[in-house]
Backbone as a printed PyTorch tensor [residue, N CA C, xyz], in Angstrom:
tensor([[[ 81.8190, 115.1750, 102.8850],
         [ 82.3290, 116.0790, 103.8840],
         [ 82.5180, 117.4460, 103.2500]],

        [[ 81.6250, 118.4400, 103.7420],
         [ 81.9880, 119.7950, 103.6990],
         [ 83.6730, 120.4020, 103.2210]],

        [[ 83.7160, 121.2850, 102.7500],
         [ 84.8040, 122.2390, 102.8720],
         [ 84.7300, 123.3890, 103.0130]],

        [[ 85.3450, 123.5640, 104.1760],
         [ 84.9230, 125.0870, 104.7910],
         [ 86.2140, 126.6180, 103.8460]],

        [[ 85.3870, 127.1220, 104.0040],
         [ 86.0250, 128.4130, 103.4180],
         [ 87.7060, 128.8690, 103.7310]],

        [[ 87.9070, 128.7380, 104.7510],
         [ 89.1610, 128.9910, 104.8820],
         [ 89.9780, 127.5750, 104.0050]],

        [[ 89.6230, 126.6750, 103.9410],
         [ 90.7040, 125.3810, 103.2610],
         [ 90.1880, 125.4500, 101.5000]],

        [[ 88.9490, 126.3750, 101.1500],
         [ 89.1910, 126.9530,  99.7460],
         [ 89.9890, 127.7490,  99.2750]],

        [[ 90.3150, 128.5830, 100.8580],
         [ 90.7780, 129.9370,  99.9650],
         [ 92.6130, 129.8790, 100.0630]],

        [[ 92.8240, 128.7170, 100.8880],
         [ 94.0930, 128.0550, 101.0760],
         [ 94.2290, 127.1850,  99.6870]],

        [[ 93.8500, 126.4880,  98.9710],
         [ 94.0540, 125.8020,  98.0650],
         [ 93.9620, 126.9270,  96.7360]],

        [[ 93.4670, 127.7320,  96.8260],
         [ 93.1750, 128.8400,  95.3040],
         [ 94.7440, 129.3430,  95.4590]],

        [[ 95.0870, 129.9440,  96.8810],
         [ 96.4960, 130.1120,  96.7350],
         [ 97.7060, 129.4740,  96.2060]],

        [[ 97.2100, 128.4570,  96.8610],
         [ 98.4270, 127.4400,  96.4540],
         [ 98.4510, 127.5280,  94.5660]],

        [[ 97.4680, 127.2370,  94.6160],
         [ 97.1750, 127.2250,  92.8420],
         [ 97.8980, 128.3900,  92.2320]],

        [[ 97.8760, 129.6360,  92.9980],
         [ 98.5340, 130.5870,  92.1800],
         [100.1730, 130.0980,  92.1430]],

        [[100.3250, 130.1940,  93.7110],
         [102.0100, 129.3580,  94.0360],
         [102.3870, 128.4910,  92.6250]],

        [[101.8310, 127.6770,  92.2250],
         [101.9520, 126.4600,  91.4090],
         [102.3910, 127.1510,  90.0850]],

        [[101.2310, 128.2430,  89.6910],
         [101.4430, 128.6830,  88.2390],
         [102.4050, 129.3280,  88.2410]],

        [[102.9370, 130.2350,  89.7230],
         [104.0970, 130.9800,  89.7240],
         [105.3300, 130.4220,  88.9870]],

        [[105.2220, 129.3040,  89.8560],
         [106.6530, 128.4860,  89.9090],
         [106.7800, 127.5980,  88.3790]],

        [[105.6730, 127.3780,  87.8030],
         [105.9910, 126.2390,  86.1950],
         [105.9970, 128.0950,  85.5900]],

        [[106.2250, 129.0630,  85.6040],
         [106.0140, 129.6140,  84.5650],
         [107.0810, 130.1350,  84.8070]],

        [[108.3070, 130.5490,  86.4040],
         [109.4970, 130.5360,  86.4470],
         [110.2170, 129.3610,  85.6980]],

        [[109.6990, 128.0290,  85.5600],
         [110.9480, 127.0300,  84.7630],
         [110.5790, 127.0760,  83.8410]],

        [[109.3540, 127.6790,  83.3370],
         [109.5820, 127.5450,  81.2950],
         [110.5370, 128.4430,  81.0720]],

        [[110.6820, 129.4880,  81.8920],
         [111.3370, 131.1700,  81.4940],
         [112.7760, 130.4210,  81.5430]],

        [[113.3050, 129.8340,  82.4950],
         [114.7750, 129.2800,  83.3250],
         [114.7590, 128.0120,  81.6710]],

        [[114.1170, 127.4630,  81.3620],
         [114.3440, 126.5600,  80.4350],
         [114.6300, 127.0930,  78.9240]],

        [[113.4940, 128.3140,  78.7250],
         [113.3910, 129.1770,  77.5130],
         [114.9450, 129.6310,  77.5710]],

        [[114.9960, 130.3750,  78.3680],
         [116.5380, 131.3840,  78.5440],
         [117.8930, 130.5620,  78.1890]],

        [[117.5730, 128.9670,  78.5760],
         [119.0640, 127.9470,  78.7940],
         [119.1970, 127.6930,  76.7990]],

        [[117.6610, 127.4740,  76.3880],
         [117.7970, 127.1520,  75.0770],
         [118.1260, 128.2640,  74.5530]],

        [[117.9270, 129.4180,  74.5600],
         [118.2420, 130.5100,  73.8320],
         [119.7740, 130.5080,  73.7260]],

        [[120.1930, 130.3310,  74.6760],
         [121.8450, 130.6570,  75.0210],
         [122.4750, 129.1030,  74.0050]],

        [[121.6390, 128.5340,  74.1350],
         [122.4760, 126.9510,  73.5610],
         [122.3460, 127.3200,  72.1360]],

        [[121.3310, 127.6870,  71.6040],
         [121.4990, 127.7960,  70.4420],
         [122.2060, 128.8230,  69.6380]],

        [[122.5810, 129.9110,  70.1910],
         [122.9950, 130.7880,  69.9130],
         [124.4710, 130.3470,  69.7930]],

        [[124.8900, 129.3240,  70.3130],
         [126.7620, 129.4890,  70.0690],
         [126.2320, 128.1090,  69.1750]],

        [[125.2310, 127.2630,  68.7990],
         [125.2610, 126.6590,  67.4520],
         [126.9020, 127.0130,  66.2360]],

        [[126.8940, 127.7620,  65.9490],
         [127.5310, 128.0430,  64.6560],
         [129.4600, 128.1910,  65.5060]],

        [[129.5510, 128.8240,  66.2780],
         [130.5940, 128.4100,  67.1280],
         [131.2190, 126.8360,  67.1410]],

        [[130.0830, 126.3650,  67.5820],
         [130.1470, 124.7120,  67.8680],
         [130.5030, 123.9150,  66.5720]],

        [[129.8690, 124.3070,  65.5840],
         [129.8880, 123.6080,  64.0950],
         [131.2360, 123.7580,  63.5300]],

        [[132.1150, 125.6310,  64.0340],
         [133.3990, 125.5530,  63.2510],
         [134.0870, 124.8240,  64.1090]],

        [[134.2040, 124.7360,  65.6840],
         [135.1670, 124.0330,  66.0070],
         [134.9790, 122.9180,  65.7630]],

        [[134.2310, 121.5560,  65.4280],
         [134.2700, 120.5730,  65.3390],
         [134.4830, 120.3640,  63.5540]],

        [[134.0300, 121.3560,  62.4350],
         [134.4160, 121.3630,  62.0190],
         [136.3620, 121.8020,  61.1880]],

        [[136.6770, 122.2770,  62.3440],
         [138.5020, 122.4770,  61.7260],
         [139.0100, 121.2990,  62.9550]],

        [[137.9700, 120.9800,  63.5370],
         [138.4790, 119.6100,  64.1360],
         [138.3410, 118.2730,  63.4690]],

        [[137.3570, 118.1550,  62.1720],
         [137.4580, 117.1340,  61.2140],
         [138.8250, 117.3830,  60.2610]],

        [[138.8910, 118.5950,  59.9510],
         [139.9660, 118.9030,  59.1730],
         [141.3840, 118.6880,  59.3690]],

        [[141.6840, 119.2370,  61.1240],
         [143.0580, 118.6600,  61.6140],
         [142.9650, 117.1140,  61.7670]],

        [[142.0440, 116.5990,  61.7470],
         [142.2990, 115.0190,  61.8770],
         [142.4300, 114.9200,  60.2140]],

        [[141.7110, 115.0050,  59.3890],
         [141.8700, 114.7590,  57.9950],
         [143.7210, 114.7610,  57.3890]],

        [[143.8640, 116.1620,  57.9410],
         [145.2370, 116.1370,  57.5250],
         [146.3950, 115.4180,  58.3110]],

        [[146.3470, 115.1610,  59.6730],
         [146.8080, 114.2430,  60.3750],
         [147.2520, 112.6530,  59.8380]],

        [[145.9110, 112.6840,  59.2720],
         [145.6450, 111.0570,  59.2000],
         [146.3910, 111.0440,  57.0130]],

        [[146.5590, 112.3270,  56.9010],
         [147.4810, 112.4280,  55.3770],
         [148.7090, 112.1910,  55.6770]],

        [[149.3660, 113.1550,  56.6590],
         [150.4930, 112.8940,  57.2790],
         [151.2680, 111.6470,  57.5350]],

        [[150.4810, 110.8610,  58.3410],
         [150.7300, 109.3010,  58.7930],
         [150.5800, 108.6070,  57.4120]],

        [[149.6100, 108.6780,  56.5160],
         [149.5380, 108.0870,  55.3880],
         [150.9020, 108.0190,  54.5180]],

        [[151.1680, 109.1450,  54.2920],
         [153.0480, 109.7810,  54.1360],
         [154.1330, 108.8670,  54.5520]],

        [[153.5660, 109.2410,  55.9850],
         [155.2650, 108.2110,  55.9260],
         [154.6470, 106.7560,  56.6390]],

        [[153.7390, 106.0790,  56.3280],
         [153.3640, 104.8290,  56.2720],
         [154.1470, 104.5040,  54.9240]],

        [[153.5660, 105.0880,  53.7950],
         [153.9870, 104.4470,  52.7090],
         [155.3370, 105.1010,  51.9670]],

        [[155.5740, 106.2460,  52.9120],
         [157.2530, 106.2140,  52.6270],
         [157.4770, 107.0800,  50.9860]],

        [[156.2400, 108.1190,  50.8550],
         [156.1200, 108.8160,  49.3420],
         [155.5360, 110.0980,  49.8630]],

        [[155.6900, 110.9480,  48.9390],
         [154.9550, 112.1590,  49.2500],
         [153.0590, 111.8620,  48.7530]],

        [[152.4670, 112.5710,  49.4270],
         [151.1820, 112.9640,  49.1330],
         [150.7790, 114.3300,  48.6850]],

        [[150.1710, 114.2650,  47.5000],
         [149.8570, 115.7610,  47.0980],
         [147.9070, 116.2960,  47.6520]],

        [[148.2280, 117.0250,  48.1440],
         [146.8960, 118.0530,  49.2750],
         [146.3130, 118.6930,  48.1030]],

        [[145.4720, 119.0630,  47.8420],
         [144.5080, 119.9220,  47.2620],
         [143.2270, 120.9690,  47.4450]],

        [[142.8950, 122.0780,  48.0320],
         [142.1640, 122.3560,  48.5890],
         [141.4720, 123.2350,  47.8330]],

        [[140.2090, 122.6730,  47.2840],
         [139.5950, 123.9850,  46.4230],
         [138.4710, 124.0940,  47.4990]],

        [[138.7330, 125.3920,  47.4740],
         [137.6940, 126.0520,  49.2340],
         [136.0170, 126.9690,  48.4420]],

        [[136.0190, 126.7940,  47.0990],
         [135.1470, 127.1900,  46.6910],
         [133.8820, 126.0790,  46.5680]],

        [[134.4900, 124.8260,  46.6970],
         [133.8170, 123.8400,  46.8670],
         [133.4020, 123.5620,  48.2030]],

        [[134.1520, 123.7600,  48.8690],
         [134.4610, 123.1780,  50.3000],
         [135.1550, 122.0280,  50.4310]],

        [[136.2260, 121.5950,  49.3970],
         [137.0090, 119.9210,  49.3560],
         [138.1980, 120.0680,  49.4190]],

        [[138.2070, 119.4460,  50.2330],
         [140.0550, 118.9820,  50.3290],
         [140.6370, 117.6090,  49.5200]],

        [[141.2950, 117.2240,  48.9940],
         [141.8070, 115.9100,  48.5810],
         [143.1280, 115.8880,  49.0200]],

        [[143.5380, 114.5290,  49.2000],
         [144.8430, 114.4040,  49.6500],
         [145.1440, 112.4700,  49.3400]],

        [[145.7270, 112.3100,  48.6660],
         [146.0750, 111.0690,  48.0780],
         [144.7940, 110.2150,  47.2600]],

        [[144.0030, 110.6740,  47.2530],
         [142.6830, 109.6930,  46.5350],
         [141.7100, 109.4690,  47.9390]],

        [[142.0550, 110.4600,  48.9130],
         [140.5710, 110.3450,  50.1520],
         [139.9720, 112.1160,  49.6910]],

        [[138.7860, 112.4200,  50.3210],
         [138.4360, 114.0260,  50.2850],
         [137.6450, 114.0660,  51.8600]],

        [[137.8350, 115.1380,  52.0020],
         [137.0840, 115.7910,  53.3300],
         [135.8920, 116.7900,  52.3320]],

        [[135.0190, 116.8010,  52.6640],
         [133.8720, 117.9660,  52.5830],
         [133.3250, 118.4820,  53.7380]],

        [[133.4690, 119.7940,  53.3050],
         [133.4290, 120.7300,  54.6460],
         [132.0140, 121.0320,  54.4760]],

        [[131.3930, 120.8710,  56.0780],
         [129.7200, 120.9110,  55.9750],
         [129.0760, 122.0770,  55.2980]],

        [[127.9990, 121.9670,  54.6120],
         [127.3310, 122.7260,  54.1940],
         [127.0590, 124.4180,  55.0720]],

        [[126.9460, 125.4810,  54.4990],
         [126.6850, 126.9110,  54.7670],
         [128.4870, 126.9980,  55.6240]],

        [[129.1490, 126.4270,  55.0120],
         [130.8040, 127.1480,  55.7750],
         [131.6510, 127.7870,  54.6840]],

        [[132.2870, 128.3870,  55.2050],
         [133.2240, 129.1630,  54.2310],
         [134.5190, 128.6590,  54.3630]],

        [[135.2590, 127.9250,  53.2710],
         [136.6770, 127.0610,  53.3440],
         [137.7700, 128.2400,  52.7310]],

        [[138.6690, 128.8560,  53.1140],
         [139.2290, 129.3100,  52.3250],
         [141.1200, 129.3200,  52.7880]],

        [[141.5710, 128.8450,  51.9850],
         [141.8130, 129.8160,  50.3440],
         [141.0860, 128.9940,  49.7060]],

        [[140.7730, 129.8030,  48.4700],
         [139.7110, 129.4370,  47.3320],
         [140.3660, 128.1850,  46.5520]],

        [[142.2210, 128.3680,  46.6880],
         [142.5330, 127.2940,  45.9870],
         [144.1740, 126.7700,  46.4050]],

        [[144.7650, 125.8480,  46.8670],
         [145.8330, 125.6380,  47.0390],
         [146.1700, 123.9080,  46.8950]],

        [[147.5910, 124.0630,  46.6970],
         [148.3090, 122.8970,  46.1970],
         [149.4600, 122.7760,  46.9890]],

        [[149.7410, 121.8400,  47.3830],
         [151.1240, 121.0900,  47.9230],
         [150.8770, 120.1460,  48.4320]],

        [[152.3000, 119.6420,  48.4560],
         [153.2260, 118.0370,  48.3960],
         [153.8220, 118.2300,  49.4990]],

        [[152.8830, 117.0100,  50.6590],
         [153.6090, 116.9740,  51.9050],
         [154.3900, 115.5960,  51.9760]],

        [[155.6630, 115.8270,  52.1700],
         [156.6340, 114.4040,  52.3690],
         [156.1350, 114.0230,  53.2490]],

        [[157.0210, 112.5930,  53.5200],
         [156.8760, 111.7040,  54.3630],
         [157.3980, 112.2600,  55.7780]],

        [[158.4020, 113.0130,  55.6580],
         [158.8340, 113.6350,  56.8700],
         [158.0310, 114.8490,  57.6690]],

        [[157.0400, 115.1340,  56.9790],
         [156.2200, 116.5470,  57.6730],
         [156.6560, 117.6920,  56.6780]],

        [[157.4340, 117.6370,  56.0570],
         [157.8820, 118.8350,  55.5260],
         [157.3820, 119.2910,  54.0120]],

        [[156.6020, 120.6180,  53.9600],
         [155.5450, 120.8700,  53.1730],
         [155.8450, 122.0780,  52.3100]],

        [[155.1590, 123.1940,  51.9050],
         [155.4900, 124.2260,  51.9170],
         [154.0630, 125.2090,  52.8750]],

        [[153.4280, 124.0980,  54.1380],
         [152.5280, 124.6890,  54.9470],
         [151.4400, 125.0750,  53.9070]],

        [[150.6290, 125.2190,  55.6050],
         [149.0650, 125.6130,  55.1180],
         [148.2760, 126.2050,  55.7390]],

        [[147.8650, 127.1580,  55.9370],
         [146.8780, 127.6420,  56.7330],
         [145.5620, 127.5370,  55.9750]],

        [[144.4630, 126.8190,  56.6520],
         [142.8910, 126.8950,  56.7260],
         [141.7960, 127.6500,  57.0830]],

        [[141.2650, 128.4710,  56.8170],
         [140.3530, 129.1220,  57.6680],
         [138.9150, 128.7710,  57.0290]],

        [[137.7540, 128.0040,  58.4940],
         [136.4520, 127.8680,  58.0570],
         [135.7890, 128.7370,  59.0490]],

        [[134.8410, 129.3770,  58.4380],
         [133.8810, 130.2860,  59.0050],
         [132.5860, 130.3490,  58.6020]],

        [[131.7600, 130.5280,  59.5550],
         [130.5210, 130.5610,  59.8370],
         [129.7700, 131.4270,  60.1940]],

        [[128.7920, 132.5280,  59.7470],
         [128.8410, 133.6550,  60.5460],
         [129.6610, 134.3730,  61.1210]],

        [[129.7960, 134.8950,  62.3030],
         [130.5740, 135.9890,  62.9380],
         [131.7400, 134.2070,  63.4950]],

        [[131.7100, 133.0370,  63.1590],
         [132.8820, 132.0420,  63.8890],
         [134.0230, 132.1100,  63.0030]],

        [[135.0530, 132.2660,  63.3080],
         [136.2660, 131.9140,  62.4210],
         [137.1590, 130.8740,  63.2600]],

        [[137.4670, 129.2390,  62.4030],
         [138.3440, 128.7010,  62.8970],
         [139.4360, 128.4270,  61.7420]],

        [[140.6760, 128.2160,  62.1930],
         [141.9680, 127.9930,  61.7960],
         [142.7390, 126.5800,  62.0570]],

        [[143.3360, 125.8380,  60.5770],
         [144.0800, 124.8980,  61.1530],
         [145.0820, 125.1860,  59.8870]],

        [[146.2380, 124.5430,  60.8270],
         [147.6180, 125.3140,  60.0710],
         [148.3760, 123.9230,  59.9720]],

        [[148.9260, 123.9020,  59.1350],
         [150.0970, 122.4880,  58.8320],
         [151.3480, 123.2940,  58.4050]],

        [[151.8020, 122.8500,  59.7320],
         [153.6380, 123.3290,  59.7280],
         [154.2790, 122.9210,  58.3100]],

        [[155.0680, 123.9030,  58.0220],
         [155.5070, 123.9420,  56.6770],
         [157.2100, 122.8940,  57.0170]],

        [[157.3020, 123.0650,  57.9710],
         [158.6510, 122.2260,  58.6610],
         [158.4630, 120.3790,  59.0160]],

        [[157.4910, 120.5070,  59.9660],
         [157.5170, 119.1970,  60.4880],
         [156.2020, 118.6390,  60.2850]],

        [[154.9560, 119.2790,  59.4430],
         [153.8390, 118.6670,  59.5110],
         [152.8850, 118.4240,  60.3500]],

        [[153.2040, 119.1430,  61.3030],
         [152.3910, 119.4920,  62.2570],
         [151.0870, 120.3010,  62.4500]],

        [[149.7800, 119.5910,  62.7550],
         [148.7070, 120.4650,  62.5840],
         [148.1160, 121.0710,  63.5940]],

        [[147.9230, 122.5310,  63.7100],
         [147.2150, 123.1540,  64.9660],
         [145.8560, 123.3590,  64.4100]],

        [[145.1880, 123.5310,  65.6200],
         [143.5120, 124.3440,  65.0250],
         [143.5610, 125.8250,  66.2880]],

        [[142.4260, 126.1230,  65.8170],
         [142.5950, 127.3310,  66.8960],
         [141.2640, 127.9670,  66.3350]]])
C-alpha cells in the first residue's frame, strides 16, 4: 500500500517533535546531575561530623557504662580521633581540626569540651562536646 505525501510529510514532523522532546530530557536530566553533584562535598561534611557526633556519643555512654573516665585524643593532622582504645578516621581529602587536642571526659559528661571543625572545600561542619554535661551538637 502506497503512502501518499501528505502522511510523509506528517510523520518527518513528528520525527522532529520526537528529537525536540529527548533532547529537552537529556538537558532536564544533565541540569538535575549538575546540581546533585555540586553539593557532593556539602553532603560528605555533614555525614561526616555526623560519624563524629555519634563517635563521641557512643564515648560518652562508654563512660558511664563502665563508671571511669575516658581519655579523647584528636590529632586532626591525621584525621584520628581515639577515645578509650576505639578511633574514628575522618574520610579522606577533609580537613579535621584542631591539629591536636587532649581530654578526659568523665562518666558524668563533664569534660573540659571540644569543638570540631571538618571541612571540605568551601563546606565547614562543627561538632562540639559540652564541656558541662557531655553533650554533642553538630551544625
Amino acid at each position: 500500500m502506497p503512502i501518499s505525501a501528505a502522511r510523509r510529510h506528517n510523520a518527518r514532523g513528528l520525527a522532529t517533535v520526537e528529537v525536540l522532546v529527548a533532547v529537552a530530557i537529556i538537558v532536564m536530566i544533565g541540569s538535575l546531575a549538575v546540581f546533585t553533584l555540586g553539593s557532593t562535598d556539602r553532603r560528605m561534611v555533614a555525614r561526616e561530623t555526623a560519624d563524629i557526633s555519634l563517635f563521641l556519643q557512643q564515648t560518652r555512654m562508654r563512660a558511664l557504662e563502665l563508671g571511669r573516665p575516658i581519655e579523647i585524643v584528636v590529632v586532626g593532622s591525621e584525621g584520628r580521633i581515639a577515645a578509650g582504645g576505639l578511633q574514628h578516621q575522618v574520610t579522606r581529602d577533609m580537613v579535621l581540626t584542631p591539629d591536636e587536642a587532649q581530654l578526659v571526659l568523665q562518666p558524668t559528661g563533664a569534660s573540659d569540651g571540644l569543638t570540631l571543625q571538618v571541612a571540605k572545600g568551601n563546606h565547614i561542619g562543627t561538632v562540639t562536646l559540652d564541656w558541662l554535661t557531655g553533650r554533642v551538637d553538630t551544625q
